[in-house]
Phi, psi and omega in degrees: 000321166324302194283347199265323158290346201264326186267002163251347161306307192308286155017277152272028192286298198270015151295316204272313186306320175310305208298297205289292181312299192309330178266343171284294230297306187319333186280298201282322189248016158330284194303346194272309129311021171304344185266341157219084186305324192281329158310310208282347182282343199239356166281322180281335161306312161323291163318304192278316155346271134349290171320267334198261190320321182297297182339313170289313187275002181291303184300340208269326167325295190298329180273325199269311161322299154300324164281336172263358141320274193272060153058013203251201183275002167280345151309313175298312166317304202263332178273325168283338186291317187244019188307149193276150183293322166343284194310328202285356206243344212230271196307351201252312156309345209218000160282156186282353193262150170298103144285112223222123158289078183251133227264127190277043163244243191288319181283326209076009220279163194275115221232351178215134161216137179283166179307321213258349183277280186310326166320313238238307227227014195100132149291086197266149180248170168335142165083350176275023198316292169343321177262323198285319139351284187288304175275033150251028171046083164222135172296158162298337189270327187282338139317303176304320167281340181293272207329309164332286198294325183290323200272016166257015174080357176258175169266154176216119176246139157232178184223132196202139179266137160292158142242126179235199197294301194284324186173163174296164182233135168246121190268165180243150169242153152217099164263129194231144134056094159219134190228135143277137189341087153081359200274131155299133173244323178158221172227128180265117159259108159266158191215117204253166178235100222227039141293352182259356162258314205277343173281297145350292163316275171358268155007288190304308151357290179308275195321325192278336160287344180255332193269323143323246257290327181291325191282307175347265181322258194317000179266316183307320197303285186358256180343315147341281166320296214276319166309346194280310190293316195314313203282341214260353181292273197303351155278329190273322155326318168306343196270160157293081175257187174233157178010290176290347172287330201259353168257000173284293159000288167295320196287317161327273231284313170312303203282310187329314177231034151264012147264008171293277179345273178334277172343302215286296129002296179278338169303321198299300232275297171319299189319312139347290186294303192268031160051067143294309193289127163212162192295147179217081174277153178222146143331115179235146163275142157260011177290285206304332167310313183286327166238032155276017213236315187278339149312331188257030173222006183273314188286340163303315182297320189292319189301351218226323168081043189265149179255105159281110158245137171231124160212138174268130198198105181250046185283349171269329136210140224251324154239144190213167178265117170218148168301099188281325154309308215278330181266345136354273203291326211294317206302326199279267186353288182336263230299319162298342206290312191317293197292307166322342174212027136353316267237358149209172163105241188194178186246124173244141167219119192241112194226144172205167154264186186197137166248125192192141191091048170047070188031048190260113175257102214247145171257113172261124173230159186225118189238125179232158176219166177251038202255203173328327181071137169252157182283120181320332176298311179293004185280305191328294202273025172266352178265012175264174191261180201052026181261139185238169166286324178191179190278330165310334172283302168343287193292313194287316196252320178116224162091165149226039178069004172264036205273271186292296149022270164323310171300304169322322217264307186288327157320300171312303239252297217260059149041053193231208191213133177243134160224168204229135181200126184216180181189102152346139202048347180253015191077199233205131161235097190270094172251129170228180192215167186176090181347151190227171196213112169330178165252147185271139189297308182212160197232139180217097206254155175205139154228159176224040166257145193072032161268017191301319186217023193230137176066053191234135190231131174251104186258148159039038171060045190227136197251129152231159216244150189215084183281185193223129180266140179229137213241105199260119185232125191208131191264342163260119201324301170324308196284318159327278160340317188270318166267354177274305176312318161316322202261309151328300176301018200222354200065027208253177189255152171248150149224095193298168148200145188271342168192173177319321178330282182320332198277321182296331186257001162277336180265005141288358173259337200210181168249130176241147152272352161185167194235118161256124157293112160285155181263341191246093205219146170265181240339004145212076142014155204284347190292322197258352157270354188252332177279347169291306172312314195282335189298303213269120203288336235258322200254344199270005138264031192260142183299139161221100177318143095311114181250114190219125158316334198306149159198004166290196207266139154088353163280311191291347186281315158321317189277284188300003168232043158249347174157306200322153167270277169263211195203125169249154131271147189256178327287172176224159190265158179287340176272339163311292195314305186315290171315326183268339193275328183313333209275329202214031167253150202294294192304101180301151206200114194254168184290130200268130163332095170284159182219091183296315193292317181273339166277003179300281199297000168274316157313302146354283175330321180245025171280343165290335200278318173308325171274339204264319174283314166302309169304320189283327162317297180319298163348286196294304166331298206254024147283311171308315231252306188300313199251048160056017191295096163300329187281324182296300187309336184300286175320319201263331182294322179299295154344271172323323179283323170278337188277321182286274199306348140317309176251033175062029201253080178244036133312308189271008187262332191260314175340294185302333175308324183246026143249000161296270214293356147301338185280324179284341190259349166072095305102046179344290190298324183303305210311297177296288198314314174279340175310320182274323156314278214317337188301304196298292201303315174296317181310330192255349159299278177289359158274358174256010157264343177283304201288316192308317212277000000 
């Protein structure tokens, strides 16, 4: 504070030097004036004066000095209070936003516009509300809502395109307010020009869209090879090598697919990013899901010397329609996550339904461990991608931090939520939740066109139409479709079921005239609803068709000595189903008006939904194929050769076929090989329905 008065004396040094001499010279030369005391009186009024102001304007310095040191806001307060109106008339001119005033009276009239405002819309004058209107493109009724909302104290922003001499504009309006002591006076339109961020924004968009679809693409190419090294890894394992060869081997095949993953990861992720992923509910059990998710972590855990606990409870539903890949992928990312960072005590996965939300049914699942633990601070940030816990996790565990990410994104898209709660040393608890949609028991499709003169029986001079109901039962959705539609077109009433369950509990509901079987069905399959049916006084002369991909010696032998009355193989032409079902329905049924041309065009119709459904298979395939699901690989090969040969895709339909039968035969090497056709064949397939289409 010393130094500070020592720096305004100085300051005021030759005010203070004037002031001070003028009063000795007063002194000293007193006597020389006795005579004229009233000057010496108005000198020393003066003087003392003067002192008094110099003092005040020193102190007023030193105190405005010390507050715009420290900032504080009562300088700002005392600097904006007595700032000259001038600057504020400089600043209001010379900003980049439209400023505009306009007056809540009779005219409406407009009373103020800044410089960057008359560029844009014209100097407009009173009274000009009307032309200033049209060019802020605003309707009358949006008028009428501006004026609302301003005399209720609120505001209103749009966003409305100009058009001036060089290209259109897209302005943001923001209108408020304007009050006089406590008064509404009218309103300020500011208005900003904000095409050069939305192009910008735009841009980014793109590029960031360009750059998904490039991780995309190139992830796919990638990949494509590297299943090629894998397979070709894994014929030569098969080979004589000695020791050092078969660790060379091994170092292939372990680094090999841990770029598969990693690829795999980054596919997922593009896929994410560019609104790629969408949902494919199916009827799912959610027992057999869990536990097949818990057969493949279980031999990890042992190997690790982990303890598995599970427990499970769907008694509020037990089957439900969910993407049974994508809620997989979630379950596996947990668990592996689970085991990996791991290394002694156990893993427990604790799952239920829950009815709750106006009898609204959630899947809760919780997966905990006892492993490393993340640091609190670091939980905010585990769902975004590339995040590890720290760089020592890097090193120790690998990985690429896209995991959890992933897990997050799929969750968000099937319309749940995820959460996390951890502690260093004390392990780890990964919980989400997800709305669940029941399976429905039964699908019920009817038609009754092209009845004009077939099944029509005429009583008391009254005509009633009797179509032959047919009770169609198939677990794959597509195929379903396609044969319920077949049928349609021929004039019989359709009623789906998705498995034996259904099939059972629909023929305790109803009469059927004959039963199309599928054979390969989840929880109860067509060999074991058809030895039910025949069991049963009430069903067991009702025709029951088998329809099976199966086509090898001894299936069809297979079928008829569990009950069918015959045997179709997929795929099949519509007129083969039709000749059969004629074949074994009791009431004779002449041939009905068929609509080839529409069912041509129905197919069309569901072919995006058929490539779509084919990708996630393929998917599913080469998940099985990595971690050796020999049974899965069966299933799922089987599945494709009936669904691809439905839609007359029948490369790829004989491809899946002799990769069934390599799967029955545990036939590795056949297995890679054909995977990367199936690969090819799907690839070159949609792309010559895209160029048709």
């Amino acid at each position: 504070m010393s130094k500070k008065i020592i720096y305004f004396l100085r300051k005021y040094w030759l005010i203070t030097f004037l002031l001070t001499t003028l009063t000795l010279i007063i002194v000293d030369t007193q006597t020389l004036f006795l005579h004229h005391k009233t000057l010496i009186h108005i000198l020393e009024i003066i003087i003392s004066v003067t002192s008094i102001c110099i003092i005040l304007l020193f102190l007023l310095h030193l105190i405005v000095s010390i507050l715009r040191h420290k900032k504080n806001e009562l300088y700002i307060k005392l600097k904006t209070r007595f700032m000259p109106i001038i600057y504020q008339d400089h600043i209001l001119e010379n900003v980049q936003e439209s400023i505009i005033a306009v007056a809540l009276n009779k005219n409406n009239d407009i009373v103020y516009m800044n410089e960057q405002a008359k560029k844009i819309y014209g100097n407009l004058k009173k009274g000009d509300l009307e032309v200033l209107q049209t060019k802020l493109s605003l309707s009358e009724e949006e008028l009428k809502e501006i004026k609302k909302q301003i005399t209720s104290g609120q505001k209103w922003q749009g966003q409305k395109w100009l058009n001036t001499e060089t290209k259109k504009r897209l302005l943001l309006h923001k209108i408020s307010p304007l009050y006089s002591s406590s008064h509404l006076e009218g309103f300020l339109i500011v208005s900003s020009d904000i095409t050069e961020f939305i192009e910008k924004h735009t841009e980014a968009e793109t590029a960031n869209i360009s750059k998904s679809l490039f991780l995309a693409n190139m992830s796919h190419e990638i990949r494509t090879p590297l299943i090629g090294v894998l397979g070709a890894a894994e014929l030569l394992a098969k080979t004589d090598l000695d020791v050092r060869q078969q660790e060379h081997l091994s170092i292939i095949r372990r680094c090999g697919e841990e770029v598969l993953n990693i690829i795999t990861e980054i596919l997922d992720v593009a896929k994410i990013e560019i609104g790629l992923l969408q949902l494919n509910n199916k009827p799912c059990n959610l027992y057999n899901l869990f536990e097949n998710i818990i057969s493949i972590v279980k031999p990890l855990t042992a190997e690790k010397g982990l303890k598995l606990e599970f427990n499970l409870n769907f008694s509020s539903c037990t089957d439900a329609l969910v993407d049974q890949l994508k809620l997989r992928q979630v379950l596996s990312h947990i668990l592996f996550n689970a085991v990996k960072f791991t290394h002694k005590g156990k893993i427990s996965i604790h799952a239920e339904t829950k009815i709750r939300d106006n009898y609204k049914i959630f899947l809760y699942v919780a997966v905990s461990d006892t492993g490393i633990g993340i640091p609190e601070n670091e939980l905010k940030d585990i769902f975004n991608p590339f995040t590890q816990v720290d760089n020592s996790s890097t090193r120790n565990y690998g990985g690429t931090g896209l995991g959890l990410y992933i897990c997050h994104k799929l969750i968000e898209i099937m319309g749940g939520n995820v959460d996390i709660q951890s502690s260093i040393g004390h392990g780890t608890t990964v919980s989400f939740t997800i709305p669940l949609t029941p399976a429905n028991t039964r699908t019920s499709i009817t038609s009754f066109e092209g009845l004009k003169t077939d099944n029509i029986m005429e009583t008391d001079n009254q005509i009633e139409f009797f179509p032959p109901t047919v009770l169609l039962v198939e677990d794959n959705n597509l195929n379903q479709k396609i044969v319920a539609e077949i049928l349609l077109n021929y004039g019989f009433e359709v009623v789906t079921a998705s498995n034996g369950l259904e099939c059972l509990n629909l023929l305790q509901k109803e009469d059927f005239d004959i039963i199309l079987m599928d054979m390969q069905m989840p929880l109860m399959d067509g060999y074991e609803a058809t030895r039910l049916i025949r069991q049963d006084e009430k069903w067991k002369n009702i025709p029951v068709i088998a329809m099976t991909a199966h086509a090898i010696t001894g299936d069809r032998e297979k079928c008829l000595a569990c009950g069918c009355t015959s045997y179709i193989a997929k795929p099949f032409k519509s007129e083969d189903l039709i000749s059969e079902i004629k074949k074994h329905l009791k009431t004779p049924v002449t041939d009905r008006k068929k609509r080839p041309v529409r069912l041509n065009l129905f197919m069309n119709e569901l072919m995006p939904e058929f490539f779509a459904t084919l990708g996630e298979m393929l998917e599913e395939l080469d998940a099985c194929i990595a971690i050796k699901d020999i049974e899965k690989v069966q299933s799922i090969s089987h599945d494709i050769k009936g669904t691809a040969g439905m839609y007359d895709f029948n490369q790829i339909s004989e491809t899946a076929a002799q990769m069934e039968q390599a799967a029955r035969r545990h036939i590795w090497e056949d297995i890679y090989i054909l995977q990367q056709r199936l690969y090819n064949l799907y690839q070159d397939s949609k792309a010559n329905f895209s160029e048709v289409s």
